[in-house]
Every structure is written in structure tokens, then in C-alpha cells.
C-alpha atoms as one frame of an Amber mdcrd trajectory, in Angstrom:
protein
 106.114   6.015  47.671 103.382   8.490  48.228 103.936   9.906  44.790 103.544
   6.428  43.332 100.307   5.782  45.200  99.029   9.177  44.115  99.716   8.444
  40.473  97.952   5.119  40.703  94.930   6.783  42.289  94.886   9.431  39.609
  95.171   6.785  36.918  92.331   4.793  38.479  90.143   7.864  38.690  90.960
   8.694  35.085  90.009   5.160  33.981  86.751   5.353  35.926  85.969   8.769
  34.473  86.779   7.567  30.977  84.642   4.505  31.375  81.808   6.562  32.775
  82.148   9.055  29.924  82.024   6.225  27.392  78.974   4.802  29.105  77.253
   8.182  29.148  78.091   8.790  25.504  76.723   5.361  24.624  73.490   5.955
  26.521  73.101   9.394  25.006  73.595   7.945  21.541  71.018   5.201  22.224
  68.573   7.722  23.673  69.092   9.964  20.654  68.362   7.082  18.325  65.219
   6.265  20.301  64.135   9.890  20.119  64.717   9.891  16.386  62.693   6.669
  16.026  59.953   8.117  18.199  59.887  11.297  16.149  59.664   9.261  12.938
  56.778   7.252  14.355  55.014  10.453  15.410  55.445  11.813  11.886  54.080
   8.580  10.417  51.126   8.723  12.817  50.413  12.330  11.831  50.530  11.373
   8.158  48.126   8.482   8.863  45.751  10.792  10.717  45.890  13.314   7.860
  45.191  10.573   5.310  42.294   9.282   7.393  40.932  12.804   7.756  41.045
  13.330   3.997  39.399   9.968   3.424  36.695  10.766   5.987  36.039  14.097
   4.305  35.657  12.384   0.916  33.244   9.884   2.450  31.298  12.711   4.076
  31.010  14.530   0.771  29.837  11.350  -0.952  27.310  10.747   1.815  25.996
  14.295   1.502  25.591  13.802  -2.257  23.733  10.525  -1.704  21.414  12.082
   0.892  20.700  15.042  -1.371  19.872  12.638  -4.193  17.492  10.679  -1.961
  15.827  13.900  -0.768  15.418  15.018  -4.368  13.835  11.722  -5.407  11.451
  11.802  -2.429  10.476  15.384  -3.229   9.903  14.491  -6.853   7.734  11.568
  -5.789   5.593  13.638  -3.428   5.146  16.650  -5.707   2.584  15.157  -8.058
   1.556  17.598 -10.730  -2.182  17.902 -11.295  -1.661  19.050 -14.869   0.379
  16.011 -15.831  -0.535  12.868 -13.904   2.302  10.401 -14.381   1.062   6.847
 -14.458   3.576   4.501 -12.867   3.711   0.901 -14.029   3.731  -1.636 -11.259
   6.750  -3.889 -10.934   4.496  -6.866 -11.632   3.708  -5.378 -15.026   7.380
  -5.393 -15.972   8.142  -8.855 -14.690   6.617 -11.337 -17.095   7.524 -14.277
 -14.856   5.359 -12.999 -11.984   1.834 -14.466 -11.871  -0.768 -11.889 -12.828
  -4.246 -12.278 -11.325  -5.685 -10.172 -14.146  -5.019 -12.927 -16.667  -8.369
 -14.444 -15.650 -10.062 -11.571 -17.494  -8.868 -12.938 -20.837 -11.009 -16.031
 -20.316 -14.193 -13.931 -20.078 -13.305 -11.128 -22.526 -11.874 -12.217 -25.887
 -10.882  -8.662 -26.796  -8.303  -8.732 -23.964  -6.484 -11.714 -25.426  -4.769
  -9.364 -27.844  -3.555  -7.206 -24.965  -0.156  -7.926 -23.446  -0.100  -7.742
 -19.676  -3.255  -6.408 -18.019  -2.782  -4.135 -15.012  -4.308  -0.889 -13.707
  -2.574   2.436 -14.037  -1.128   3.031 -10.568  -1.392   6.788 -10.182  -0.218
   7.008  -6.575   0.950   4.001  -4.631   3.794   2.343  -2.782   2.567  -1.181
  -3.534   1.818  -1.879   0.123   1.200  -5.573   0.809   1.123  -7.984   3.740
  -1.548  -6.092   5.690  -4.713  -7.341   7.350  -7.263  -5.196   5.512  -7.616
  -3.773   2.020 -10.483  -1.294   1.681 -11.742  -0.752  -1.867 -13.505   2.442
  -2.968 -14.621   2.793  -6.578 -15.380   6.323  -7.740 -16.771   7.973 -10.873
 -17.582  11.526 -11.873 -20.947  12.675 -10.465 -20.899  16.074 -12.120 -21.022
  18.936  -9.652 -21.532  16.633  -6.661 -18.708  14.649  -5.109 -18.709  12.742
  -1.828 -15.261  11.200  -2.115 -13.449  13.636   0.204 -16.116  13.168   2.888
 -15.898   9.404   2.492 -12.094   9.284   2.688 -12.003  11.648   5.655 -14.440
   9.425   7.517 -12.711   6.158   6.586  -9.163   7.357   7.302  -9.711   9.524
  10.376 -11.628   6.813  12.207  -8.729   4.361  12.164  -6.118   4.133  14.880
  -2.485   4.643  13.822  -1.761   0.943  14.226  -4.801   0.083  12.096  -3.648
   2.528   9.456  -0.270   0.785   9.311  -1.980  -2.591   8.972  -4.333  -1.598
   6.135  -4.447   0.015   2.718  -7.276   2.106   1.250  -7.500   1.807  -2.527
  -9.346   4.473  -4.507 -10.147   3.193  -7.988 -11.019   5.925 -10.484 -13.361
   4.107 -12.848 -13.932   7.004 -15.208 -12.455   7.878 -18.591 -12.731  11.603
 -17.831  -9.107  12.760 -17.383 -10.251  15.981 -15.724 -12.016  13.993 -13.022
  -8.946  11.825 -12.493  -6.801  14.928 -12.069  -9.288  16.467  -9.637  -9.244
  13.302  -7.513  -5.441  13.217  -7.480  -5.265  16.913  -6.619  -7.715  16.548
  -3.731  -6.040  13.449  -2.291  -2.477  14.789  -2.535  -3.528  17.948  -0.675
  -5.757  16.435   2.000  -4.144  13.050   2.691  -0.382  13.589   2.464   0.481
  11.469   5.489  -1.503   8.475   4.277   0.047   8.720   0.815   3.549   8.964
   2.260   3.048   5.898   4.462   1.546   3.870   1.615  -1.792   3.458   3.422
  -3.662   5.173   0.594  -3.407   4.398  -3.111  -5.055   5.695  -6.258  -5.439
   3.545  -9.353  -7.161   4.066 -12.673  -8.827   1.345 -14.728  -7.482   1.350
 -18.307 -10.100   2.061 -20.966  -9.174  -1.020 -23.008 -10.501  -3.249 -20.224
 -14.182  -2.594 -20.930 -15.987  -4.593 -23.630 -18.368  -2.995 -26.104 -21.489
  -2.562 -24.012 -23.582  -0.712 -26.585 -25.253  -3.790 -28.091 -28.025  -4.313
 -25.549 -31.449  -5.767 -26.214 -33.336  -2.960 -24.496 -35.839  -0.965 -26.528
 -35.245   2.577 -25.277 -32.166   4.758 -25.047 -32.595   5.340 -21.285 -32.788
   1.644 -20.558 -29.703   1.060 -22.683 -27.785   3.624 -20.636 -28.992   2.109
 -17.384 -28.026  -1.381 -18.525 -24.551  -0.198 -19.570 -24.131   1.605 -16.254
 -25.012  -1.531 -14.273 -22.709  -3.699 -16.363 -19.821  -1.285 -15.961 -20.365
  -1.093 -12.193 -19.995  -4.866 -11.840 -16.798  -4.794 -13.907 -15.418  -1.876
 -11.892 -15.803  -3.839  -8.659 -14.230  -6.960 -10.179 -11.172  -5.060 -11.395
 -10.718  -3.401  -8.000 -11.012  -6.763  -6.228  -8.365  -8.314  -8.477  -5.954
  -5.496  -7.627  -6.642  -5.652  -3.889  -6.624  -9.452  -3.472  -2.851 -10.017
  -3.050  -2.430  -7.103  -0.656  -4.307  -8.201   2.445  -5.900 -11.011   4.411
  -9.367  -9.450   4.185 -11.067  -7.244   1.604 -13.712  -4.690   2.625 -15.903
  -3.264  -0.138 -16.956   0.367   0.271 -18.321   3.069  -2.038 -17.484   6.734
  -2.614 -20.625   8.093  -0.947 -20.560   6.661   2.597 -19.477   7.538   6.129
 -18.048   5.154   8.708 -18.709   4.900  12.422 -15.976   5.690  14.925 -13.623
   2.779  15.612 -15.271   0.828  12.788 -12.112  -1.105  11.927 -11.528  -2.010
  15.570 -15.083  -3.362  15.744 -14.612  -5.321  12.521 -11.344  -6.831  13.752
 -12.815  -7.797  17.120 -15.893  -9.326  15.482 -13.883 -11.391  13.000 -11.654
 -12.728  15.783 -14.676 -13.760  17.853 -16.248 -15.818  15.075 -15.716 -19.444
  15.974 -16.384 -20.803  12.491 -13.614 -20.201   9.947 -15.893 -21.225   7.069
 -17.922 -18.031   6.844 -19.064 -16.885   3.405 -18.866 -13.121   3.878 -19.812
 -10.636   6.604 -22.216  -7.738   6.130 -21.365  -4.569   8.032 -24.132  -2.720
   6.187 -27.395  -4.004   4.729 -27.248  -1.635   1.743 -26.256  -2.969  -1.660
 -22.594  -3.876  -1.902 -21.488  -1.524   0.897 -19.580  -2.860   3.901 -19.174
  -6.431   2.664 -16.104  -8.195   4.086 -14.490 -11.093   2.238 -11.524 -13.315
   2.904  -9.044 -12.440   0.169  -8.368 -16.109  -0.523 -12.062 -16.502  -1.480
 -12.225 -13.506  -3.812 -11.314 -15.546  -6.889 -14.576 -17.512  -6.691 -16.621
 -14.345  -6.206 -14.927 -12.537  -9.085 -15.381 -15.423 -11.518 -19.056 -15.704
 -10.662 -19.574 -11.963 -11.109 -17.794 -12.079 -14.485 -19.956 -14.973 -15.654
 -23.186 -13.052 -15.074 -22.099  -9.406 -15.186 -24.641  -8.640 -17.923 -27.585
 -10.095 -16.031 -27.871  -8.474 -12.592 -26.391  -5.799 -10.314 -23.512  -7.068
  -8.204 -25.384  -7.136  -4.881 -28.038  -9.426  -6.399 -25.340 -11.629  -7.898
 -23.848 -11.918  -4.423 -27.125 -13.351  -3.138 -27.331 -15.728  -6.094 -23.831
 -17.018  -5.427 -24.721 -17.690  -1.821 -27.719 -19.751  -2.928 -25.703 -21.672
  -5.538 -22.847 -22.570  -3.182 -24.663 -23.101   0.082 -28.191 -24.329  -0.612
 -28.997 -27.980  -1.227 -30.972 -29.006  -4.315 -34.713 -28.601  -3.672 -34.149
 -26.665  -0.464 -36.012 -23.382  -0.008 -33.998 -20.192   0.339 -35.513 -19.557
   3.778 -34.456 -22.950   5.062 -31.004 -22.582   3.503 -30.524 -19.140   5.061
 -31.601 -20.388   8.487 -29.271 -23.359   8.255 -26.302 -21.288   7.219 -26.414
 -18.404   9.694 -22.855 -19.213  10.669 -21.723 -18.767   7.079 -23.555 -15.646
   5.954 -23.179 -13.283   8.887 -24.726  -9.842   9.488 -23.240  -7.451  12.043
 -25.530  -5.047  13.900 -25.601  -2.123  14.208 -24.316  -1.302  10.737 -20.937
   0.410  10.601 -21.457   2.318   7.325 -24.131   4.717   6.157 -24.932   5.845
   2.637 -24.839   9.657   2.375 -24.689  10.395  -1.344 -27.822  11.721  -3.013
 -26.588  12.191  -6.570 -26.232   8.726  -8.084 -23.277   7.758 -10.233 -25.920
   7.177 -12.918 -26.448  10.595 -14.573 -29.641  12.379 -13.574 -30.691   9.942
 -10.872 -31.032  10.751  -7.187 -31.137   8.160  -4.407 -32.150   8.645  -0.803
 -31.920   5.148   0.689 -30.458   4.812   4.174 -29.328   1.925   6.361 -31.939
   1.714   9.131 -29.556  -0.270  11.338 -26.791   2.373  11.309
């Protein structure tokens, strides 16, 4: 009986052990399969990481190439050769569908009607627009005397950084002498790199085909003929510069290449303009001399330019400015004194003057000029 019970116990133990062994083998097999699956997933993950790494490296190489290309193009743009000034055509000149303010010139000068699209040669410029102030400086060769660097240093250095960002100074080389153009470009690229890079300073050149034949004057002497041609050309130089500057800014300030500016001059101009209650002002004089320091609203420049072009052969531009004021603002039969008194809110003079004339050698060959602004 005991033997029988012992055999049953042994059999039961054997069954339990067998069942447990089967269970263990099953779990081990399942675990092994899970480990294999896990290993396969790890391998797939490693392959994905490797692929991503290779892709990232390719992207990095492409990015490096793109950055190097950009650096090269910037370097090429900044390294302007004095020996070979490359004249860049403005985008407006290539786009025939874009309105061109210079088309008005064809109405006054028949010889321009045969020309395609009229536009200045943009020597250095980033086509900066949407600013508050455009400052125009026309320059010509004065022989051994040049005041342009002194003028630009004064005008640029006496702006704040925020004012510099909100303005553009345009130097218009109104001279057919290529050597003078190259000397101006060389001086500006060396002395005013930051302003050129930011687009706050531009250099343009007026194309020779713009000027009409000014040799047929009615004067009796050769000197008077030269003086008459010089005055005519000066009016046209200012008109061309105004046409270029008009779409760039809200206000246009006319300067010359032989002046100095007072400290914080642009801050004073801005504050003064904002304090004027009347929005119907004609122009503002920030210097009493000639055409220096005259501030215009850009939207009004078209009327000024057309008037100057109508009478460019008759008077210097500062006298034409006075004539235009009388034509537009004075009533028929009214004296100039009465008209001026009545329109003080339209023709405004700021004191003290913000600009002083410093050049002695005139742009007219052989002439010296010593006039000064007594209110500076």
C-alpha cells in the first residue's frame, strides 16, 4: 500500500516537473523571440540613425556651400575696383511695366524721345526706399580742390544711428570726366564702408545722353556762353537728382558738395517739421544761401521739377524757386511783399541755419566764391 502511494506521489511530482519544464521552455522561447525582435528593432533604429546622420552631413555640406557662395557674392559686391567702375542697372530699368518718373524728361527734351528707358547709372547702391529723408548732393570736378569728403563726413557723422537707418544720402556725379567719377568712388568706398553696406549712401552718375546741346546760346562772348551753359547744366543736374530721389523718401533735402552741417541737424529738422501745424507748407529753408538746405515734401517734387524744366535756360535754380513761389501763392495784382507776409506759414525759414557753405573754388572753372550764411 505504501509502495502504491509512493508511486503515485512520484508520478504526480513527475507530471508537475514536466508541466513546469514545458512552461519554462515556452517562456524561454517567447522571451527569446522577444529578444530577437528587440535586437532587430535596435538594428533598424541604428540604420535609421546612420541614414539620418548621412543625410544631415549632406545638408551641412550643402549649407556650407551656400554660405560660401553668399560670402563670395558679398565680397565681390563690396570690393569695387577703382580702375573699372561697374555700372549696375536698376531693377526699374529692366522692368518695362514699372512706371518711370524720368519719362517726364521726354516731354521737355525731344532728343530723349529716341532713347529707350531713361535712368541714371547706379554706381553704388542698394536701392534703399521707404525712408523719411533723402539727402541729395550733386558734385562735379573742381580741379585740384574738392570738398566732397568734408561734406559727406559732416553730413553722415552728425546723424544718429536711427536717423542713418531712416535716411539715404545720394551723391550724384554730374561730370563726364571718368577719372573724377573713379576718384569719388574710390574715396567713398574707403571712407564710408559702413554707410555703403547699410544702403544709407548711394552714388549715381548722370548719363551723358541726358543733356541737350547747350552750345547755341545768344550771348556775345565766349565767357558768357560758358557761364550760361554752366548755369543751365546746374539746373538740369538738380532736376535729375530730384527725380531719382523722389520715390525713396517722404522728404527731400537739397544739399551741395561744399557745405558742412551742424551737429544733430537731422534731429532738429525732424523736430521742426513735426511741430509745424500747417501741412500745406511750400518748402522749408534750413539755409538762406542759394539752393542749399531746402526741404521739400517728395510728393510735391513733381511740380517743382516741371517748373524748373520749363525755365531751365532762363535763371539759376534758386531764383526759379522764388518765381514758382510767386506764381503759385500770390494773387493777381498782389505785391510780393504782401504775398510773402500772408504766406509765412507756407514758405518757412528756420533759424539759425543748419548748413554753412565752405567751398571757395566754384564748380564754374576759374571762379572763387566766399559767400557765407550769416545765420549759421
